[in-house]
mmCIF file of C-alpha atoms in Angstrom:
data_model
loop_
_atom_site.group_PDB
_atom_site.id
_atom_site.type_symbol
_atom_site.label_atom_id
_atom_site.label_comp_id
_atom_site.label_asym_id
_atom_site.label_seq_id
_atom_site.Cartn_x
_atom_site.Cartn_y
_atom_site.Cartn_z
ATOM 1 C CA MET X 1492 -31.895 34.800 -5.771
ATOM 2 C CA LEU X 1493 -33.364 31.325 -5.222
ATOM 3 C CA LEU X 1494 -31.659 30.105 -8.399
ATOM 4 C CA LEU X 1495 -28.304 31.377 -7.122
ATOM 5 C CA VAL X 1496 -28.774 29.550 -3.802
ATOM 6 C CA LEU X 1497 -29.701 26.322 -5.623
ATOM 7 C CA VAL X 1498 -26.666 26.566 -7.897
ATOM 8 C CA ALA X 1499 -24.388 27.209 -4.917
ATOM 9 C CA LEU X 1500 -25.917 24.232 -3.105
ATOM 10 C CA PHE X 1501 -25.369 21.917 -6.074
ATOM 11 C CA VAL X 1502 -21.785 23.140 -6.486
ATOM 12 C CA TRP X 1503 -21.073 22.575 -2.791
ATOM 13 C CA LEU X 1504 -22.665 19.097 -2.858
ATOM 14 C CA GLY X 1505 -20.656 18.154 -5.949
ATOM 15 C CA HIS X 1506 -17.440 19.393 -4.368
ATOM 16 C CA HIS X 1507 -18.199 17.581 -1.132
ATOM 17 C CA HIS X 1508 -18.952 14.321 -2.953
ATOM 18 C CA LEU X 1509 -15.789 14.531 -5.073
ATOM 19 C CA THR X 1510 -13.693 15.302 -1.989
ATOM 20 C CA GLN X 1511 -15.094 12.214 -0.239
ATOM 21 C CA GLN X 1512 -14.399 10.048 -3.297
ATOM 22 C CA LEU X 1513 -10.818 11.334 -3.476
ATOM 23 C CA GLU X 1514 -10.235 10.624 0.216
ATOM 24 C CA GLN X 1515 -11.647 7.096 -0.097
ATOM 25 C CA SER X 1516 -9.477 6.474 -3.142
ATOM 26 C CA ARG X 1517 -6.387 7.722 -1.297
ATOM 27 C CA GLN X 1518 -7.161 5.557 1.719
ATOM 28 C CA GLY X 1519 -7.602 2.497 -0.500
ATOM 29 C CA HIS X 1520 -4.324 3.198 -2.279
ATOM 30 C CA HIS X 1521 -2.535 3.709 1.035
ATOM 31 C CA GLU X 1522 -3.909 0.425 2.427
ATOM 32 C CA ARG X 1523 -2.817 -1.444 -0.731
ATOM 33 C CA GLN X 1524 0.671 0.037 -0.450
ATOM 34 C CA GLN X 1525 0.872 -0.987 3.209
ATOM 35 C CA ARG X 1526 -0.135 -4.572 2.326
ATOM 36 C CA GLU X 1527 2.450 -4.711 -0.471
ATOM 37 C CA ILE X 1528 5.184 -3.382 1.820
ATOM 38 C CA ARG X 1529 4.285 -5.857 4.581
ATOM 39 C CA LEU X 1530 4.343 -8.707 2.048
ATOM 40 C CA ALA X 1531 7.713 -7.595 0.660
ATOM 41 C CA MET X 1532 9.144 -7.343 4.174
ATOM 42 C CA GLN X 1533 7.793 -10.787 5.057
ATOM 43 C CA ARG X 1534 9.351 -12.274 1.913
ATOM 44 C CA SER X 1535 12.662 -10.592 2.697
ATOM 45 C CA ALA X 1536 12.587 -11.898 6.262
ATOM 46 C CA ASP X 1537 11.791 -15.411 4.999
ATOM 47 C CA ASN X 1538 14.663 -15.217 2.507
ATOM 48 C CA LEU X 1539 17.050 -14.007 5.215
ATOM 49 C CA ARG X 1540 16.007 -16.877 7.493
ATOM 50 C CA GLN X 1541 16.596 -19.308 4.633
ATOM 51 C CA LEU X 1542 20.043 -17.831 3.977
ATOM 52 C CA ALA X 1543 20.865 -17.957 7.675
ATOM 53 C CA GLY X 1544 19.902 -21.627 7.724
ATOM 54 C CA LEU X 1545 22.062 -22.349 4.688
ATOM 55 C CA THR X 1546 25.074 -20.564 6.111
ATOM 56 C CA ALA X 1547 24.620 -22.240 9.500
ATOM 57 C CA ASN X 1548 24.622 -25.667 7.827
ATOM 58 C CA ALA X 1549 27.593 -24.927 5.557
ATOM 59 C CA ARG X 1550 30.946 -26.428 6.429
ATOM 60 C CA PRO X 1551 33.695 -23.946 7.336
ATOM 61 C CA GLY X 1552 35.449 -22.820 4.163
ATOM 62 C CA GLN X 1553 32.647 -24.079 1.935
ATOM 63 C CA CYS X 1554 31.547 -21.532 -0.619
ATOM 64 C CA LEU X 1555 27.844 -21.486 -1.397
ATOM 65 C CA GLY X 1556 27.162 -22.272 -5.022
ATOM 66 C CA SER X 1557 30.636 -23.525 -5.798
ATOM 67 C CA GLU X 1558 31.149 -26.916 -7.382
ATOM 68 C CA ARG X 1559 34.347 -28.163 -5.699
#
């Protein structure tokens, strides 16, 4: 009976430890994804501001990238 209790305790501890590791791994992955998304959004916003500045400085009728 004592052996059965010890085995059950070790199984529960192993399960508990693995569950904690999985949750920590998921949290780390989620935080990395959030950082990547924020960075991508910041880059997009910077690019849009740059395009807005270029279009604001363009002469009427001027086509960006054309060699006229």
